[in-house]
Coordinates of C-alpha atoms in Angstrom, one line a residue:
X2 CA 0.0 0.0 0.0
X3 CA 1.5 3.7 -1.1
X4 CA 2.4 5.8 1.9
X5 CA 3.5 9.3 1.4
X6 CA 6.5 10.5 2.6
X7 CA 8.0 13.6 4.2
X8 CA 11.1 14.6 6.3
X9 CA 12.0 17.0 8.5
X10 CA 15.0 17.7 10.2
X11 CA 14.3 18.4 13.5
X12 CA 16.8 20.8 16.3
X13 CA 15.9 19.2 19.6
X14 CA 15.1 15.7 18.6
X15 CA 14.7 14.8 22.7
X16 CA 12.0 17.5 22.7
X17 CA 10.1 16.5 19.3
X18 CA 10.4 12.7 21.0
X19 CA 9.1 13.7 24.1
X20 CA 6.1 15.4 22.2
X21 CA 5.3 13.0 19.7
X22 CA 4.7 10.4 22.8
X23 CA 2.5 13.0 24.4
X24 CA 0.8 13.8 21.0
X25 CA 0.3 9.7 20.4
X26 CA -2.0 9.8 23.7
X27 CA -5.0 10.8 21.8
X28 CA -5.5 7.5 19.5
X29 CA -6.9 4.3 21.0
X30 CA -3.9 2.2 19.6
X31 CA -0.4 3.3 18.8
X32 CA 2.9 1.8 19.7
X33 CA 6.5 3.2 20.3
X34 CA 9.7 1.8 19.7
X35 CA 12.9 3.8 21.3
X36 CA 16.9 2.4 20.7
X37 CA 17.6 5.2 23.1
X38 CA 20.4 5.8 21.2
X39 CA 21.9 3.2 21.9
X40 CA 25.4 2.0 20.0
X41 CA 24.4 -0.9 18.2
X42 CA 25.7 -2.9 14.8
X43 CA 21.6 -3.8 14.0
X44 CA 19.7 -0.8 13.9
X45 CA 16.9 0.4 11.4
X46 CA 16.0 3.7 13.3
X47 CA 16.3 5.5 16.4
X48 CA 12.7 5.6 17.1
X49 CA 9.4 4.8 15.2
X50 CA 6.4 5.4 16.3
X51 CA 2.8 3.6 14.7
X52 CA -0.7 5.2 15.8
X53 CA -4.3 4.9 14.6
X54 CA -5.1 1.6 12.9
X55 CA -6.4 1.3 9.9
X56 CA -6.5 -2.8 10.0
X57 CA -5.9 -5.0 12.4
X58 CA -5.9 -8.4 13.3
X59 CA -6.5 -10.1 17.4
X60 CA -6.7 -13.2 17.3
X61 CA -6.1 -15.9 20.2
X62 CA -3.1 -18.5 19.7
X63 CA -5.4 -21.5 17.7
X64 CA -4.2 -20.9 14.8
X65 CA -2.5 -18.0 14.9
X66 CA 0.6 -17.9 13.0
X67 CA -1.3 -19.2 10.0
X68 CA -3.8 -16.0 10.7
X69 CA -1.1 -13.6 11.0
X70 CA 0.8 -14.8 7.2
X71 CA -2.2 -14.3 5.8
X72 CA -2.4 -11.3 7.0
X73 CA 0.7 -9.8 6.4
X74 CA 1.2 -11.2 2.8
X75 CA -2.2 -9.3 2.3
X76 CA -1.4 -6.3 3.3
X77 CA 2.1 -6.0 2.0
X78 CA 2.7 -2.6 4.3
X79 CA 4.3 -2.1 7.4
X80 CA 2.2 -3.7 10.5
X81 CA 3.1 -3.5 14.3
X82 CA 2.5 -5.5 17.3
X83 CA 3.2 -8.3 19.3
X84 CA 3.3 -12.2 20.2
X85 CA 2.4 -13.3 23.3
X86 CA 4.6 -16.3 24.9
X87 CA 1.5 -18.8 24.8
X88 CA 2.0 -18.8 20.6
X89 CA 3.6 -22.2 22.0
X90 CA 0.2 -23.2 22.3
X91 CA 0.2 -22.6 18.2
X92 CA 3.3 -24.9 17.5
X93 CA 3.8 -27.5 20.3
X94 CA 1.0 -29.4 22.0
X95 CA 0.7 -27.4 25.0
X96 CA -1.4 -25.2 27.1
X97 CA -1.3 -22.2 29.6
X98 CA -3.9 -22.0 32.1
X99 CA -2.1 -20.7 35.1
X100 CA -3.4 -17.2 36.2
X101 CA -3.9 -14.3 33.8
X102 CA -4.9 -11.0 35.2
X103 CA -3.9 -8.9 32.1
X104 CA -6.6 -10.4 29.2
X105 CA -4.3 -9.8 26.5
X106 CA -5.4 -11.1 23.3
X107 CA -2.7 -13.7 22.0
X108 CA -1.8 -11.9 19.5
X109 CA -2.2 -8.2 17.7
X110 CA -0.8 -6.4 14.9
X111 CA -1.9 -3.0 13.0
X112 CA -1.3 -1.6 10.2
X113 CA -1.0 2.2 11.1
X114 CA -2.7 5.2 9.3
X115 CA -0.3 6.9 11.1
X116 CA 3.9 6.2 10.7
X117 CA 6.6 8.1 12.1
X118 CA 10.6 7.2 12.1
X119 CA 13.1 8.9 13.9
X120 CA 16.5 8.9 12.2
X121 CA 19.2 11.0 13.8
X122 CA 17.7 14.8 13.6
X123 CA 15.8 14.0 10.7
X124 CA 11.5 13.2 11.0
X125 CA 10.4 11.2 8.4
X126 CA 6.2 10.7 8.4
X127 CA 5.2 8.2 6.5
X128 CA 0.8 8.4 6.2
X129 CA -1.0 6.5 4.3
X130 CA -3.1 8.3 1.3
X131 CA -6.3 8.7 3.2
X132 CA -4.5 11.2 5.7
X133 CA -1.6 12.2 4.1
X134 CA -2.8 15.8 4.3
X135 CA -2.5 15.8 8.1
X136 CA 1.6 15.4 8.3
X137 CA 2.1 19.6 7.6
X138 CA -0.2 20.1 10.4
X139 CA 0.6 17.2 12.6
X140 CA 4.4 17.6 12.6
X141 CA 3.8 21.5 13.7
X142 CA 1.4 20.3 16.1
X143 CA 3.7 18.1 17.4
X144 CA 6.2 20.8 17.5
X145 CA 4.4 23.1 19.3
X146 CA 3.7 21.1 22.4
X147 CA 4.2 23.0 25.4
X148 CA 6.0 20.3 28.3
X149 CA 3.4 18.5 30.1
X150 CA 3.7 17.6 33.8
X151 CA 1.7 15.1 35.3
X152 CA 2.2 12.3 38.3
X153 CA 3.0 8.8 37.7
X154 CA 0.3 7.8 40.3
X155 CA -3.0 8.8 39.9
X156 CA -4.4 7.6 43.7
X157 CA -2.9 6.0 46.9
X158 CA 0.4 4.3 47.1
X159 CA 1.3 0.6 45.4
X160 CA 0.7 -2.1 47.2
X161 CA 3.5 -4.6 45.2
X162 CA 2.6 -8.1 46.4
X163 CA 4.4 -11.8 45.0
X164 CA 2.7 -14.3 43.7
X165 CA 5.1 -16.8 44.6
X166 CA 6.6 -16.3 48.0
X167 CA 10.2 -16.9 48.8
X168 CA 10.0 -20.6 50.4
X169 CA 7.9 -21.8 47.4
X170 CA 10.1 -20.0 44.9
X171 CA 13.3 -22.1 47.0
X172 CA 11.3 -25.2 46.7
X173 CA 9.9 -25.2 43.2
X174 CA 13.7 -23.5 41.8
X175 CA 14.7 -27.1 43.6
X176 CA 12.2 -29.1 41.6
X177 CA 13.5 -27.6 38.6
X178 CA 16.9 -28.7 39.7
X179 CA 15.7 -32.3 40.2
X180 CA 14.4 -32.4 36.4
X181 CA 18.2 -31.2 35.4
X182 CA 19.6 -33.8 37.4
X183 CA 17.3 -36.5 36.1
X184 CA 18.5 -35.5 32.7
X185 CA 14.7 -34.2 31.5
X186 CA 16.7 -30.5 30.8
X187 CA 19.7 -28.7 30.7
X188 CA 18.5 -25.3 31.8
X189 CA 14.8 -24.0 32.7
X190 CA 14.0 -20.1 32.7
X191 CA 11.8 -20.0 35.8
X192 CA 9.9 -16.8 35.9
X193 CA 7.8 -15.1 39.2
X194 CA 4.7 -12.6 38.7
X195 CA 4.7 -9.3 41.1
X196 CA 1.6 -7.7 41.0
X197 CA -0.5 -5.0 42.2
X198 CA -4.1 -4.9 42.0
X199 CA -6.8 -2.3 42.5
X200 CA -4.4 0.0 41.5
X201 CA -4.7 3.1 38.7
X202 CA -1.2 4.6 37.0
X203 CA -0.5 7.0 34.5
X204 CA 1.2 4.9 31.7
X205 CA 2.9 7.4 30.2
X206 CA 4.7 8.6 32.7
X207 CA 5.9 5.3 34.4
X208 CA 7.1 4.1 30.9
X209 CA 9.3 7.5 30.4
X210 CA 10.6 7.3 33.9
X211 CA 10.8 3.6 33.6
X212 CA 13.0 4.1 30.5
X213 CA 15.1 7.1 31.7
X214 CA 16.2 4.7 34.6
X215 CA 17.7 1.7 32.2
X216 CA 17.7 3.2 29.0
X217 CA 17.7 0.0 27.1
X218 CA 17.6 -0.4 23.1
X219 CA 14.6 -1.9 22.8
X220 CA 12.3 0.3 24.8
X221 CA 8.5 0.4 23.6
X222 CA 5.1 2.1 24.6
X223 CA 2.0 -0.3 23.5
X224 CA -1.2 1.5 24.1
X225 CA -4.3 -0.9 23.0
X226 CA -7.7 0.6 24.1
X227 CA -7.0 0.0 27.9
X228 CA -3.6 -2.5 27.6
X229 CA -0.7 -0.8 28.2
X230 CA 2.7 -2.7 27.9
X231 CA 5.7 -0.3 29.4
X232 CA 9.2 -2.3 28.2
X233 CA 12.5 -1.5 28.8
X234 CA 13.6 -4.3 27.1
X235 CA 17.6 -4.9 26.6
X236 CA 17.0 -7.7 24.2
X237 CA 16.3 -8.1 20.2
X238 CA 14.5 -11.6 19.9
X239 CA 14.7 -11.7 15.7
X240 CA 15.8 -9.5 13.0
X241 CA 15.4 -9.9 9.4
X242 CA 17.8 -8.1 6.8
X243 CA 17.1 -9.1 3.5
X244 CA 18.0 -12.6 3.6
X245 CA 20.3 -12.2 7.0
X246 CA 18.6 -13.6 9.7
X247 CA 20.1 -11.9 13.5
X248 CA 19.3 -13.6 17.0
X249 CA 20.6 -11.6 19.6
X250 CA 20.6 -14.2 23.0
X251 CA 20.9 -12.7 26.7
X252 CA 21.7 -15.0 29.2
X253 CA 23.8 -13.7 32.6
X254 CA 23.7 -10.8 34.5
X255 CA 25.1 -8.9 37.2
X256 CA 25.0 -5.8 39.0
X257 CA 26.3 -2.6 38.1
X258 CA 28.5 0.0 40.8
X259 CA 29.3 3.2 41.3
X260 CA 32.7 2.8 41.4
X261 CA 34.7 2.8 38.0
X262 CA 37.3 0.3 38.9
X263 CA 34.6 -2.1 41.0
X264 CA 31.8 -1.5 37.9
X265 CA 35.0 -2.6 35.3
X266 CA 35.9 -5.8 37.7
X267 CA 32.0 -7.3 38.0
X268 CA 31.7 -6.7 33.9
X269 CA 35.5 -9.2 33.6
X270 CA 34.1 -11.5 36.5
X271 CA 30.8 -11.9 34.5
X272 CA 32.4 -12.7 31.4
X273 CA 34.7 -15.2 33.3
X274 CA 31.9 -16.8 35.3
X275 CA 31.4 -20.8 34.3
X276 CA 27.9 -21.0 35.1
X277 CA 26.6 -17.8 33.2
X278 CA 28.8 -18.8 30.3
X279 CA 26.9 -21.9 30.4
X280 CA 23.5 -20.4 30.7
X281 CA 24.3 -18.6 27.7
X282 CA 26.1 -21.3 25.3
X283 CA 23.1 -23.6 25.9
X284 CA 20.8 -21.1 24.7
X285 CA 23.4 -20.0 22.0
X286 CA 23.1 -24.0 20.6
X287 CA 19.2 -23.8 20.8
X288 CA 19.2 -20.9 19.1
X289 CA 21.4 -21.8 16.4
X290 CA 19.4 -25.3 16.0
X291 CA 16.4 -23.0 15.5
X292 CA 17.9 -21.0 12.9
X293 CA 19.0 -23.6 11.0
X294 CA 15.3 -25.1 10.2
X295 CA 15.2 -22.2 8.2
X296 CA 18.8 -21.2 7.1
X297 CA 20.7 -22.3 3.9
X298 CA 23.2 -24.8 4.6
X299 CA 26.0 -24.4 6.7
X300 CA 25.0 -20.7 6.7
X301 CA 24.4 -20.7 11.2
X302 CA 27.2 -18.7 12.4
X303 CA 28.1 -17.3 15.9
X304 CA 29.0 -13.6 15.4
X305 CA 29.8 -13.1 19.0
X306 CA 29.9 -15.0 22.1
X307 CA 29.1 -13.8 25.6
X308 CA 30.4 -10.7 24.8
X309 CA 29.4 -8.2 27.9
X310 CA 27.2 -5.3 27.1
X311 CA 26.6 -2.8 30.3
X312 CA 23.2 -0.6 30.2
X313 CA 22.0 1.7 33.3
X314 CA 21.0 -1.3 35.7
X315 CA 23.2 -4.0 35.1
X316 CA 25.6 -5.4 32.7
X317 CA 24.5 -8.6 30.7
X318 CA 26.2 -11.5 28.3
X319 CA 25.0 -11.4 24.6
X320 CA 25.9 -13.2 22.2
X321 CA 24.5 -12.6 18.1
X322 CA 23.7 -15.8 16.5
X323 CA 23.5 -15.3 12.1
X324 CA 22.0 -17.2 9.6
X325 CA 21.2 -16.8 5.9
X326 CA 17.9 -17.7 4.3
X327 CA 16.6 -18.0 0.4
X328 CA 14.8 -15.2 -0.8
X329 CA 11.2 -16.7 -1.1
X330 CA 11.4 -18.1 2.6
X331 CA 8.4 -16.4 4.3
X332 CA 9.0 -14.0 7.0
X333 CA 6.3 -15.7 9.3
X334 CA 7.8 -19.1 8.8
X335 CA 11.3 -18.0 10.6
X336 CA 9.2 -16.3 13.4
X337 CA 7.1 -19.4 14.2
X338 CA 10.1 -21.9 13.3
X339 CA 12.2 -19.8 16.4
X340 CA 9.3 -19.2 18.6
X341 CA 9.2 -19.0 21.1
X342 CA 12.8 -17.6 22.2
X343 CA 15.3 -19.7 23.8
X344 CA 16.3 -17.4 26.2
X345 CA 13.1 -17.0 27.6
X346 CA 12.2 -21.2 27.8
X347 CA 15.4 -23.4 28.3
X348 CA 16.6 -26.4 26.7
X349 CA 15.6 -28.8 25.4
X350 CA 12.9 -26.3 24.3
X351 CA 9.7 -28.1 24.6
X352 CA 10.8 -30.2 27.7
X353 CA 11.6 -26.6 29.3
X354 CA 8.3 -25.3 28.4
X355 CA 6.2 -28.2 29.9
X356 CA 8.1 -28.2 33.4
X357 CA 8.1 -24.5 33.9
X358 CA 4.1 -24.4 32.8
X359 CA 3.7 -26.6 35.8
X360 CA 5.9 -25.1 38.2
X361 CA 5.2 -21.1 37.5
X362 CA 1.7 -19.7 38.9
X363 CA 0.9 -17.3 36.4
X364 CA -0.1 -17.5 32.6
X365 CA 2.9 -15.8 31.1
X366 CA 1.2 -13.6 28.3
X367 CA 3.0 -10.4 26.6
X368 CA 6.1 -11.1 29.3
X369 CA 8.2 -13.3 27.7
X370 CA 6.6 -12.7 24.4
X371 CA 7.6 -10.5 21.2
X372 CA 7.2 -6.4 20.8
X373 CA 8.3 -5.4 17.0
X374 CA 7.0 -4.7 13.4
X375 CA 7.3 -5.9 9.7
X376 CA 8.1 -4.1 6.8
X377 CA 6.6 -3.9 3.0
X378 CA 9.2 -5.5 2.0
X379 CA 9.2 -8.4 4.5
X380 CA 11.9 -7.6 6.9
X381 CA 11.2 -7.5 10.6
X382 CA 12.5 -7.0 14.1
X383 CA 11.0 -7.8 17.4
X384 CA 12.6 -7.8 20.9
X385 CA 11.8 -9.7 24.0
X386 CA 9.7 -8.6 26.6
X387 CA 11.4 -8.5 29.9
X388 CA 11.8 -5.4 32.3
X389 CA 8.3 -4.8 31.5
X390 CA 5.0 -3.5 33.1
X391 CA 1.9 -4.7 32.1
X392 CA -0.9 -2.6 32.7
X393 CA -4.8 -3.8 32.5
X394 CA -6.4 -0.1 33.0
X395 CA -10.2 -1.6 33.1
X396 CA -9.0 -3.8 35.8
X397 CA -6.8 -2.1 37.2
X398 CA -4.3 -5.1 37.6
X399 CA -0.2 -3.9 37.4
X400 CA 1.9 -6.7 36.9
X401 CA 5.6 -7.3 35.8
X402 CA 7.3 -10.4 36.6
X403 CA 11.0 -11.5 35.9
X404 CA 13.0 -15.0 35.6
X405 CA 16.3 -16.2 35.8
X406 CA 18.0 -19.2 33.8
X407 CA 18.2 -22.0 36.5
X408 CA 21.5 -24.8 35.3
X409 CA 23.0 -27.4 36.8
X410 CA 25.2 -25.5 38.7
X411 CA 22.4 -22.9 40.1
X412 CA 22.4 -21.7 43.7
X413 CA 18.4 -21.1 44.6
X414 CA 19.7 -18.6 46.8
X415 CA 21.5 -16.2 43.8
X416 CA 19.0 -16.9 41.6
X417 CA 16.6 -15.5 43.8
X418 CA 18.7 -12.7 44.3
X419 CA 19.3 -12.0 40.1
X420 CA 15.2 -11.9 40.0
X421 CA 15.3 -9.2 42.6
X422 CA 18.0 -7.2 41.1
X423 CA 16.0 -7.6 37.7
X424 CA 12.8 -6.5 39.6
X425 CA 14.6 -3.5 41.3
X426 CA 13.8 -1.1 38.3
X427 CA 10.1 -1.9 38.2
X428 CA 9.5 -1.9 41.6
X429 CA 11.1 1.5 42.2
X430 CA 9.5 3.4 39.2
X431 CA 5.8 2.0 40.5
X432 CA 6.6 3.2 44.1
X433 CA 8.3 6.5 43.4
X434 CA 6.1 8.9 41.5
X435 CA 7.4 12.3 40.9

């Protein structure tokens, strides 16, 4: 479908951000997408954000990925959304039906009316014909925002409670350990729920303060009638370059410190530590074993390994995982033959899935799942959805919830501690409004 395009180069970029996010507010569904800026080898854009839908599809997980390649051959523009984790559903014989107090439909994408990409100072709108004579007056609207203050809360204070408490979390992390031993997996991502209910916020401002705290390059602001998901994401799931296909794997983490010299010793120690080496080169070999049901021969390659990446909060292990496909392979096909990420499940994949259905208490929904977009021309890139908070505003449910990779040579005790130290940012944007 023919968009229009115009660019404008833009002074204060931070300031025409800040306003197009406030300016987005007014449609029922929109979605942001932030790199923050920050210096990576895969990047399309700095930001982009999609508003006002002029298609759509919502659609729960039977059937889904064979709903959403139809959709997107059909329309043949860009379309933005998201994957929920329980996609699984879609490809393995499996089932969620722990806890959900977010309703998110399974999956959503839209194609917007409204398109705008941030590349450096330049704007560029992108509308489609039926409002293309809105960009001169939206850009100076957009412009001409005066700065907004509002409060992050709108009522009383937060009442953050866990739905798994700390014994249970001990003893089910040691069940997990039992199936590792027994030889049933390698590695499990166990994942806990913190929630808040009764509770009203203004999603707006948690997500910007959320994402000043971490600035991670995958940030994004999903608005869908009353579903808000707030990410500060660090990780890319799945890109698609022409016929490169990039898997960006995190797996180990630790803190970050004030001190310089300290800060520089925890980033070597992490590298250098055995068991999140581990964590990560298991997931590295599912990830690769994924690729390849889709990759030309003997075109899976490693780009990096482990490699240590620092953001605001903490510094992580990432490794990039490559893989070439033929021209006519259908973008949908490499989402659903990867999906979904191994970072997020364990290994063996399925196995991981099954235990960790049983063991966690809540129906794991947008967390866990995909954020991203497709292009005309078929490429794509989605990240993971972790350092997130999901927001239900008709039921006034909060929720964000975190995991940690649990391996043979896990310690329940430190795993407990790297889902608190995950949690940290969450819990401190929700209980400190401005």
């Amino acid at each position: 479908m023919q968009r229009t395009i115009r660019t404008f180069s833009v002074e204060d970029i931070i300031k025409f951000k800040n306003n197009l996010l406030y300016w987005a507010q007014q449609f029922e569904t929109l979605l942001w997408l932030d790199s923050n800026n920050y210096h990576q080898k895969y990047s399309s854009f700095d930001g982009a954000l999609a508003a006002d839908d002029f298609t759509s599809i919502k659609t729960d997980h039977y059937n889904a990925f064979e709903k959403l390649k139809e959709y997107q051959t059909i329309t043949k523009d860009y379309i933005f959304g998201y994957m929920t984790y329980d996609l699984k559903n879609d490809i393995e014989q499996l089932s969620s039906t722990n806890f959900d107090g977010l309703d998110f439909p399974d999956l959503y994408f839209f194609q917007p009316k409204k398109l705008v990409f941030i590349k450096g100072n330049e704007v560029e709108f992108h509308y489609l014909k039926m409002v293309d004579d809105e960009i001169e007056s939206d850009f100076e609207e957009i412009t001409g925002l005066k700065k907004q203050e509002t409060s992050i809360r709108e009522d009383s204070e937060i009442k953050i409670k866990l739905r798994i408490h700390k014994d249970e979390y001990y003893a089910k992390v040691t069940k997990v350990l039992e199936h590792i031993h027994r030889g049933d997996i390698y590695e499990a991502n166990f994942c806990q729920e913190f929630y808040a209910e009764n509770s009203t916020i203004n999603p707006l401002e948690v997500y910007k303060h959320l994402n000043h705290i971490s600035e991670p390059p995958f940030a994004s602001f999903l608005k869908l009638d009353s579903q808000f998901a707030l990410s500060a994401s660090p990780e890319r799931y799945i890109k698609k370059e022409g016929t490169k296909i990039i898997s960006q794997p995190i797996k180990g983490t630790a803190k970050r410190l004030i001190s310089e010299f300290d800060d520089a010793q925890l980033a070597l120690d992490l590298m250098r530590d055995e068991k999140e080496r581990a964590e990560n080169v298991m997931i590295v070999d599912l990830v690769r074993n994924d690729l390849s049901k889709t990759a030309k021969i003997g075109s899976v390659k490693v780009e990096e390994l482990c490699n240590v990446y620092s953001f605001k909060q903490v510094h992580q292990l990432i490794s990039t995982v490559v893989s070439e496909v033929a021209e006519n392979t259908h973008p949908i096909d490499i989402i659903q033959s990867t999906y979904p990420m191994g970072s997020m499940t364990g290994a063996p994949k399925v196995s991981a899935m099954k235990i960790i259905e049983n063991l966690e208490a809540t129906k794991r929904g947008l967390y866990s799942g995909t954020i991203g977009y497709f292009t005309p021309d078929n490429n794509f890139d989605f990240n993971v959805i972790i350092r997130s908070i999901l927001y239900n505003e008709e039921q006034k449910y909060i929720s964000y919830s975190v995991g940690s990779a649990i391996t043979a040579k896990s310690i329940v005790e430190k795993e407990y501690e790297e889902c608190l130290l995950k949690a940290k940012a969450m819990k401190y944007v929700l209980q400190n409004s401005k």
